[in-house]
mmCIF file of C-alpha atoms and ligand atoms in Angstrom:
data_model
loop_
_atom_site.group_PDB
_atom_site.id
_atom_site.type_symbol
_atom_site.label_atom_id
_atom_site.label_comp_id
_atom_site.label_asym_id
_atom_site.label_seq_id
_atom_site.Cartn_x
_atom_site.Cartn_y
_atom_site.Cartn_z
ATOM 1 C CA UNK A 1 26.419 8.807 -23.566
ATOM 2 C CA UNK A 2 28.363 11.839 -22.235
ATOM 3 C CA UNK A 3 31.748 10.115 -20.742
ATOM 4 C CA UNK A 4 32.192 11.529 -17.215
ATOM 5 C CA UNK A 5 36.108 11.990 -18.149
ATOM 6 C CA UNK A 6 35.090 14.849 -20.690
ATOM 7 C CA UNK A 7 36.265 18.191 -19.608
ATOM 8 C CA UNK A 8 33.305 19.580 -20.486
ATOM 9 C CA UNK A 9 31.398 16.909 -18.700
ATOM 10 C CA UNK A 10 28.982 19.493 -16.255
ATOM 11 C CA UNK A 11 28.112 21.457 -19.564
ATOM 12 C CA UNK A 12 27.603 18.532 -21.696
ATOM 13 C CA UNK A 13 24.873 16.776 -19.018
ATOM 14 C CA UNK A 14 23.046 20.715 -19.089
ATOM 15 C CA UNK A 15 22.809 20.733 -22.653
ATOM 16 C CA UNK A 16 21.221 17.123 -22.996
ATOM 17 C CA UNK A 17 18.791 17.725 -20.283
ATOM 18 C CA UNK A 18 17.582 20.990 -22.615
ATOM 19 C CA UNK A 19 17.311 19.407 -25.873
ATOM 20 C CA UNK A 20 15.594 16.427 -24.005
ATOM 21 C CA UNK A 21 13.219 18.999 -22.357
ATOM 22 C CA UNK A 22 13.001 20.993 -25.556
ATOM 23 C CA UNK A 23 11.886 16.686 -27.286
ATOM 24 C CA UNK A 24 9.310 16.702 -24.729
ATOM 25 C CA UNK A 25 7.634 19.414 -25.095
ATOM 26 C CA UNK A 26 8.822 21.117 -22.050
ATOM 27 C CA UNK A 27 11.654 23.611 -23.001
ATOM 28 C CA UNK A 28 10.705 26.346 -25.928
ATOM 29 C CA UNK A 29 13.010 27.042 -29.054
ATOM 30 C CA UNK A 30 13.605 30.368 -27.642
ATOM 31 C CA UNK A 31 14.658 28.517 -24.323
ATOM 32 C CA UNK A 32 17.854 26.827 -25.912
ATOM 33 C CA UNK A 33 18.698 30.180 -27.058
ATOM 34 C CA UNK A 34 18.962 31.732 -23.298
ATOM 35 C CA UNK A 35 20.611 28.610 -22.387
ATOM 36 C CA UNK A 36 23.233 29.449 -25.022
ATOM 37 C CA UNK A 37 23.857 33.483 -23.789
ATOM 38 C CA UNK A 38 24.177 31.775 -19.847
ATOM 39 C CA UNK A 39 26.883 29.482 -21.517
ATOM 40 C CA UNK A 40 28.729 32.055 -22.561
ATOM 41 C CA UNK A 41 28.682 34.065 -19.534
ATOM 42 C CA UNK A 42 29.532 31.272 -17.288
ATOM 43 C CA UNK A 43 32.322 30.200 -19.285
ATOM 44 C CA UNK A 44 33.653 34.431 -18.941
ATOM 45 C CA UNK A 45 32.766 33.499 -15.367
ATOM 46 C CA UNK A 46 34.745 30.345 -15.069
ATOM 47 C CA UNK A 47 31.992 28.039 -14.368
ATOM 48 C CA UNK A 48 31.888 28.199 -10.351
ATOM 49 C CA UNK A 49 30.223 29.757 -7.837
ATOM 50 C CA UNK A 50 32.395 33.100 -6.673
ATOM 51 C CA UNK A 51 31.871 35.006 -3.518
ATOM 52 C CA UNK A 52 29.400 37.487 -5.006
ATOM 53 C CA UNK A 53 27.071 34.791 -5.741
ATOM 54 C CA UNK A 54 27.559 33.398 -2.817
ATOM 55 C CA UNK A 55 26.597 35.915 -0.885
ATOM 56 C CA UNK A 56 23.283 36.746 -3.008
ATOM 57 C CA UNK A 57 22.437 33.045 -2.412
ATOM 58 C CA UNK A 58 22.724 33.725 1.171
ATOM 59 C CA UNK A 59 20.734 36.509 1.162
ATOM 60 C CA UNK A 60 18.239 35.368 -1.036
ATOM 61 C CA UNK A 61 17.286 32.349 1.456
ATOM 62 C CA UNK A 62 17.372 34.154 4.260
ATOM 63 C CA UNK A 63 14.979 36.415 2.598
ATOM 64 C CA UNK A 64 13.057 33.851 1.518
ATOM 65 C CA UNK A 65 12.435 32.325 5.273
ATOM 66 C CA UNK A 66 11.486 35.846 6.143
ATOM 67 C CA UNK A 67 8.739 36.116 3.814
ATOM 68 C CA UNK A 68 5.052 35.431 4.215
ATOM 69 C CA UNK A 69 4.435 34.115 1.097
ATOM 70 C CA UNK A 70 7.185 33.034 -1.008
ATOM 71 C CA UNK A 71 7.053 31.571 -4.483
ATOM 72 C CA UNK A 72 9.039 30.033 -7.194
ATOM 73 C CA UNK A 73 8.259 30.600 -10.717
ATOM 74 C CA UNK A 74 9.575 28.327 -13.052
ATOM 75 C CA UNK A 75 9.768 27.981 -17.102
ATOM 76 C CA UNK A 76 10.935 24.849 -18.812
ATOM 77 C CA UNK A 77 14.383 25.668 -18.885
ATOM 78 C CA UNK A 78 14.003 25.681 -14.904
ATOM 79 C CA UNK A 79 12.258 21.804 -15.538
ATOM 80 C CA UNK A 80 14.334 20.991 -17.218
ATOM 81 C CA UNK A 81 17.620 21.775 -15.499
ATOM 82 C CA UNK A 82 16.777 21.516 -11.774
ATOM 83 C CA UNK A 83 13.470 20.751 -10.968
ATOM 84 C CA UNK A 84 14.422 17.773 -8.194
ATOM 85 C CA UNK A 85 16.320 20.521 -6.398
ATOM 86 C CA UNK A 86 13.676 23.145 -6.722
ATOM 87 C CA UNK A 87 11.093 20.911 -5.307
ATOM 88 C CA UNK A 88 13.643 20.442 -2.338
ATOM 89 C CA UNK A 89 14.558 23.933 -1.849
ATOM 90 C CA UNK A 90 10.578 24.670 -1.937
ATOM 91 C CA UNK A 91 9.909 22.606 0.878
ATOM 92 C CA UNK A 92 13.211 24.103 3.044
ATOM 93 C CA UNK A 93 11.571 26.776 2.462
ATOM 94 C CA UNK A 94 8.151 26.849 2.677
ATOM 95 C CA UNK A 95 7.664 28.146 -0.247
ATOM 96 C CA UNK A 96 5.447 27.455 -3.368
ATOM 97 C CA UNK A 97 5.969 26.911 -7.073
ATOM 98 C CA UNK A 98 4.371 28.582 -9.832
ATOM 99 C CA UNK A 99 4.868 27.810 -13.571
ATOM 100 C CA UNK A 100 4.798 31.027 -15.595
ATOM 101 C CA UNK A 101 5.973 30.849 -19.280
ATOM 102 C CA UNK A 102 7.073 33.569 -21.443
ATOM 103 C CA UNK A 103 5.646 31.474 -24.628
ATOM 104 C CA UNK A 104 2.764 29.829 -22.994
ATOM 105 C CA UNK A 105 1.120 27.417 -24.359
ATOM 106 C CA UNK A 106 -1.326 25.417 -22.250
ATOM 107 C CA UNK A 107 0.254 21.894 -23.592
ATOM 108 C CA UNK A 108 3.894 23.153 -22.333
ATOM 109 C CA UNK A 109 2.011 24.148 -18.332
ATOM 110 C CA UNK A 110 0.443 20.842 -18.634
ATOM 111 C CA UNK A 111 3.724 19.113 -19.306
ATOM 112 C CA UNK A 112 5.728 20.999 -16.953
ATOM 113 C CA UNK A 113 3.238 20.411 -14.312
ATOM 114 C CA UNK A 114 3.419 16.610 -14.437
ATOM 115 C CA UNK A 115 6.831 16.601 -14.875
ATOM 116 C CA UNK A 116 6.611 17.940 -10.805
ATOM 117 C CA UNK A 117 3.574 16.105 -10.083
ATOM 118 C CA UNK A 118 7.060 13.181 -10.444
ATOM 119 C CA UNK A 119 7.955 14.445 -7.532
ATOM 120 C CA UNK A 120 4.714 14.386 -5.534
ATOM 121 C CA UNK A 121 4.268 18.227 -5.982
ATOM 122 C CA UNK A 122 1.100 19.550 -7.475
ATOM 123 C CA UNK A 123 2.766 22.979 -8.826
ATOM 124 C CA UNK A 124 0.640 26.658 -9.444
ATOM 125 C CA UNK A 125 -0.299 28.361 -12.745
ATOM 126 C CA UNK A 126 -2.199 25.973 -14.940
ATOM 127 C CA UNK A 127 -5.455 27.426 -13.790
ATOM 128 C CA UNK A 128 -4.451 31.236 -13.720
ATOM 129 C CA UNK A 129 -6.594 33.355 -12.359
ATOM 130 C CA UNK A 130 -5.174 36.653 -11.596
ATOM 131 C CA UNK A 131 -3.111 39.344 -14.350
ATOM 132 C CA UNK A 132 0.520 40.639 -13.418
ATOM 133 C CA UNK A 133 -0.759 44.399 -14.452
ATOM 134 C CA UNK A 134 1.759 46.244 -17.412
ATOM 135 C CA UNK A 135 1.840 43.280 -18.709
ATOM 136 C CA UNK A 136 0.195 42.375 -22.057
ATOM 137 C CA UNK A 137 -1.549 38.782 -23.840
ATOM 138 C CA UNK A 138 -0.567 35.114 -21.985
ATOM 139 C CA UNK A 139 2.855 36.655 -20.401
ATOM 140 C CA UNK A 140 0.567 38.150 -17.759
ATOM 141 C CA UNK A 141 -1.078 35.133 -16.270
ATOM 142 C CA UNK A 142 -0.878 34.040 -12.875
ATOM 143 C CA UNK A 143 -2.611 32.874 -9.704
ATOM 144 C CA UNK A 144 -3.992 34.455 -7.175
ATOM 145 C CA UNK A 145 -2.798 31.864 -4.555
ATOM 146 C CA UNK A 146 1.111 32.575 -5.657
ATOM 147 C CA UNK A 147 2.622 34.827 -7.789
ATOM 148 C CA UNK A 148 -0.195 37.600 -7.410
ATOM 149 C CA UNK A 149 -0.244 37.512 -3.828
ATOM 150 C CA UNK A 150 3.578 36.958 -3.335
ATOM 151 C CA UNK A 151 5.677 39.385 -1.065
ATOM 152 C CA UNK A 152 8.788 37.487 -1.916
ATOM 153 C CA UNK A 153 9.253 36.134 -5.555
ATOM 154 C CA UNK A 154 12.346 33.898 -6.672
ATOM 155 C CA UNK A 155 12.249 34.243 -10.870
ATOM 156 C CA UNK A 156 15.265 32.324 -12.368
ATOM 157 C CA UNK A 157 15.883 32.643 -15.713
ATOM 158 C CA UNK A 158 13.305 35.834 -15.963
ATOM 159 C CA UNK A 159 13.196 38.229 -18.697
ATOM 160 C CA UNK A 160 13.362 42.055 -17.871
ATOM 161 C CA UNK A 161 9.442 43.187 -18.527
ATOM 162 C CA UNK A 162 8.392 40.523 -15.955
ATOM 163 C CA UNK A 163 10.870 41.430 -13.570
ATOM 164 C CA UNK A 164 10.068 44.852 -13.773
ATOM 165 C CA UNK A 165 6.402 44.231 -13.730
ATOM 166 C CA UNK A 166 6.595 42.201 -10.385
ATOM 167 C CA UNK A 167 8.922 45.137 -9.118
ATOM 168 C CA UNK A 168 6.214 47.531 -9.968
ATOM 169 C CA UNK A 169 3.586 45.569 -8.180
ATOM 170 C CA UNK A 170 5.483 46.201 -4.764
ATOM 171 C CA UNK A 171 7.045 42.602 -4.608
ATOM 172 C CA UNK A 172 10.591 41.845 -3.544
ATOM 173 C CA UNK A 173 12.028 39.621 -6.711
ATOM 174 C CA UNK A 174 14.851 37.827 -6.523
ATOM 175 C CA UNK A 175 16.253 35.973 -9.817
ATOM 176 C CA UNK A 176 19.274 33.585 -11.027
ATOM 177 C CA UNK A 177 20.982 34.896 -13.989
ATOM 178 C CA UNK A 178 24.483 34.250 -15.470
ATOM 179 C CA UNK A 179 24.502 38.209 -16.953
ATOM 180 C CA UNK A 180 25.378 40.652 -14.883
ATOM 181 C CA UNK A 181 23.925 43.167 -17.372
ATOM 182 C CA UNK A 182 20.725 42.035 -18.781
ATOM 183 C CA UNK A 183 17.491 43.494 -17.214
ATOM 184 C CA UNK A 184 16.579 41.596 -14.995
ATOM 185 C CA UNK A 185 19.994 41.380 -13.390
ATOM 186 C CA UNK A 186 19.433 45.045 -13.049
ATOM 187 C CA UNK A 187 15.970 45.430 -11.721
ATOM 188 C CA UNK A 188 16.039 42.532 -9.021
ATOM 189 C CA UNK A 189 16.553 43.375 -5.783
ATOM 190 C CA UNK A 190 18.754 40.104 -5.024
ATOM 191 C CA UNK A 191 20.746 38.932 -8.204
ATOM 192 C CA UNK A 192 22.154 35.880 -8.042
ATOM 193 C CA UNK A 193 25.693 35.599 -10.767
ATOM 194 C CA UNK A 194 25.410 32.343 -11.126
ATOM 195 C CA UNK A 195 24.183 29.186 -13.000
ATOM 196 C CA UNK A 196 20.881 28.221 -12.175
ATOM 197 C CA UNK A 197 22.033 24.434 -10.938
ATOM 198 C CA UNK A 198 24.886 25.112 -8.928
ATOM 199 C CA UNK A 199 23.178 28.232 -7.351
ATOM 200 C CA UNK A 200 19.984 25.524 -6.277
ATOM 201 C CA UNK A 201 22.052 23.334 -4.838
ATOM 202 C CA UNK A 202 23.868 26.019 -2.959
ATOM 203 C CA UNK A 203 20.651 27.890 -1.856
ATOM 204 C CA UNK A 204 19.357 24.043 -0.762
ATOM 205 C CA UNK A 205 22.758 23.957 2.038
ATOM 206 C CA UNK A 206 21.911 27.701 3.042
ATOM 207 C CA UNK A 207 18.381 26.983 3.304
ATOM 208 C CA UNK A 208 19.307 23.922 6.153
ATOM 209 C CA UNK A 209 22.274 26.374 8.119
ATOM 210 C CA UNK A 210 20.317 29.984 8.031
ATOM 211 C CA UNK A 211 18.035 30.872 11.393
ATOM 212 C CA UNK A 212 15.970 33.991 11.821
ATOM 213 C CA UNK A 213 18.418 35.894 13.536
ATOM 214 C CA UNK A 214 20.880 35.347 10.884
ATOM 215 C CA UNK A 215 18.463 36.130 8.137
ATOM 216 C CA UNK A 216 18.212 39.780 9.550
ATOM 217 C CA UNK A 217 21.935 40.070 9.433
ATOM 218 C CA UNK A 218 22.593 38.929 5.826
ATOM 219 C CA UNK A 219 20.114 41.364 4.635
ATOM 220 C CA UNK A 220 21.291 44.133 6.496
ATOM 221 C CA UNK A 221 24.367 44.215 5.139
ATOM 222 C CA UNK A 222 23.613 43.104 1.310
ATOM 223 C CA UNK A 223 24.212 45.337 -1.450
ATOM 224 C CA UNK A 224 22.788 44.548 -4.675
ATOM 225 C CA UNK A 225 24.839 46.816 -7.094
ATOM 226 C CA UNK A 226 27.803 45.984 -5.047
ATOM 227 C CA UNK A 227 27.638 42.195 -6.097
ATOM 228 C CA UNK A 228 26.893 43.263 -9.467
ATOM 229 C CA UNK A 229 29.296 45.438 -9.144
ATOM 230 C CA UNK A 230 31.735 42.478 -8.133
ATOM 231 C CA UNK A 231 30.553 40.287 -10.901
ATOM 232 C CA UNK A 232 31.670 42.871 -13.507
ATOM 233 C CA UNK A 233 34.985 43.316 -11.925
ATOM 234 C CA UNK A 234 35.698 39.473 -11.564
ATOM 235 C CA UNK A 235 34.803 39.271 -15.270
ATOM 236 C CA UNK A 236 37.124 42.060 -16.297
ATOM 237 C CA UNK A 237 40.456 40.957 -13.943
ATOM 238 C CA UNK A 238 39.892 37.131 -15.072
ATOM 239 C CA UNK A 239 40.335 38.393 -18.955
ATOM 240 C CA UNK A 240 42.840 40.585 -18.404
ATOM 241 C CA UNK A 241 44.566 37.735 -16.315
ATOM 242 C CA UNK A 242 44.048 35.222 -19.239
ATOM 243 C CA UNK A 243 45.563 37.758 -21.817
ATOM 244 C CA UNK A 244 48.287 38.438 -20.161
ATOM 245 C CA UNK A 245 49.233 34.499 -19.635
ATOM 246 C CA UNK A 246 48.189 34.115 -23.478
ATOM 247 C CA UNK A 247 51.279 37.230 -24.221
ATOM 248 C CA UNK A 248 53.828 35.503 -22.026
ATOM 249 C CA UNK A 249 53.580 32.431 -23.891
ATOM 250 C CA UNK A 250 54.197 33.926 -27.543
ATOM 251 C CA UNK A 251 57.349 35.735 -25.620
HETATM 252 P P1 ATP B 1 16.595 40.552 -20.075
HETATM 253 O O1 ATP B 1 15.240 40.727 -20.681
HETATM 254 O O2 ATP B 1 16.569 40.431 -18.591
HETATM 255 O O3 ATP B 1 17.638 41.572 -20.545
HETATM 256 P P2 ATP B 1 17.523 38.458 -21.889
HETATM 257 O O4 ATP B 1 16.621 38.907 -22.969
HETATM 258 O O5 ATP B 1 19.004 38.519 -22.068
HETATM 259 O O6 ATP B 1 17.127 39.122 -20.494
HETATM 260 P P3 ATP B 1 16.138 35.978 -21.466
HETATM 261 O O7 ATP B 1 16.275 35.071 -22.594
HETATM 262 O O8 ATP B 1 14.832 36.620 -21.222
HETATM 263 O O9 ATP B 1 17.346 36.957 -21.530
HETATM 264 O O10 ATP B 1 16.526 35.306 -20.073
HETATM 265 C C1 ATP B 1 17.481 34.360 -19.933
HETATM 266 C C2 ATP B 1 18.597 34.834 -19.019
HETATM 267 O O11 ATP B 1 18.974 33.736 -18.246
HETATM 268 C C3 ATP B 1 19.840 35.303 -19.796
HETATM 269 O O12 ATP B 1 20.348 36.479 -19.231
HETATM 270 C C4 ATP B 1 20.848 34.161 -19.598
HETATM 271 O O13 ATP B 1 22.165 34.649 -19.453
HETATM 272 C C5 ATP B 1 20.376 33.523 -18.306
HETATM 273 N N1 ATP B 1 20.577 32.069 -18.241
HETATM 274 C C6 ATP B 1 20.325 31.127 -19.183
HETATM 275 N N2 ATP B 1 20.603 29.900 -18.740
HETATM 276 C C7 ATP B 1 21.031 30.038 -17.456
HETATM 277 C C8 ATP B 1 21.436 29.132 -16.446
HETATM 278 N N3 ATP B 1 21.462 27.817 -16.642
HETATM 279 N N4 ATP B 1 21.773 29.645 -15.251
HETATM 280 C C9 ATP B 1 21.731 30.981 -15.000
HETATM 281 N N5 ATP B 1 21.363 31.892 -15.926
HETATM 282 C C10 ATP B 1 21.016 31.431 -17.140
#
């Protein structure tokens, strides 16, 4: 038991949630491992939500109430983390939710598809039948129903090929990812800078204050490689601000 006084408290709860996930069956090896790289970013970060994640959230949801068919992929770090809020954002916004595993195995989609059938939702993706093209072996399944026929795809926690390979099949992706510079940071065309449970929660408030005429004017004026851009530059002046407090105290 994590007590709630612990300054690392937030981090702590994420962490036990994985390994729990990872007991079950839910979360893959490999997942604790991205888990650990977001960690470290955050913590360059500062572990809140700044402005240029803010405004991707913004313009992610008001993309996502544009779309005709919007979907949610999710991977067992996703269950594991957040998947009460996803199922809440989903319904805010009419969207669907697909599972889609990098190291599928049909015993993890089972499990991650009951652990939302908790929440009344009967999730996508453990009958695939559909192939994101470029793509080679299991990585490439999908359904027809979601992520294959998809305009507007939300992929938290993606890695780069997929990304990519959704890109290349015309669809507008949108992913959650504490790196500013890993692939898939680079190839969406909404990054969100942020960690995947605080962003949720924030997309869930935008999702009940956004209307349609808003929507347009977000995305008018968003600029993805400005906010990444931003995230770079927050990282770089937050450092340099820490150093220079660290040299003033050995003066
Ligand atoms: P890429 O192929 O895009 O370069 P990668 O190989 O670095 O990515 P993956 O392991 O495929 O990374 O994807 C995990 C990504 O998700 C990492 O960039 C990591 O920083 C990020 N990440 C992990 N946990 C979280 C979290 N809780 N919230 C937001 N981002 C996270």
């Amino acid at each position: 038991m994590i007590p709630r006084s612990h300054p690392r408290y937030q981090s702590l709860i994420k962490r036990e949630l994985l390994v729990e996930g990872f007991e079950k069956g839910i979360v893959a090896p490999a997942g604790l491992i991205a888990h650990g790289r977001g960690e470290t970013f955050d913590y360059l970060i500062g572990e809140r939500s700044e402005d240029f994640a803010i405004l991707a959230e913004k313009a992610a949801v008001a993309k996502m109430l544009m779309a005709r068919n919007p979907v949610i992929s999710v991977n067992g770090n996703v269950t594991a983390l957040a998947s009460a809020d996803i199922v809440e954002l989903a319904k805010l916004l009419n969207a669907k939710i697909e599972v889609n595993l990098f190291y599928r195995t049909e015993e993890r989609v089972r499990k991650i598809v009951e652990e939302f059938l908790k929440y009344g939702v009967r999730i996508l993706g453990d009958k695939p039948d559909a192939r994101i093209p470029g793509l080679e072996h299991k990585r490439a399944l999908c359904t027809t129903e979601g992520i294959y026929s998809a305009d507007v795809v939300l992929v938290p926690l993606e890695d780069g090929d997929r990304a990519q390979a959704l890109k290349n099949m015309g669809k507008f992706v949108i992913t959650i990812d504490l790196n500013p510079l890993s692939r898939t940071a680079r190839t969406a065309h909404i990054t969100i800078v942020d960690e995947l449970t605080r962003a949720v929660k924030n997309m869930i408030d935008f999702a009940k204050e956004i209307n349609d005429k808003e929507a347009e004017r977000i995305l008018s004026h968003y600029q993805n490689k400005v906010i990444l851009a931003q995230a770079l530059r927050h990282i770089n002046k937050r450092l340099e601000k820490l150093a220079t407090d660290f040299q003033a105290l050995q003066a």
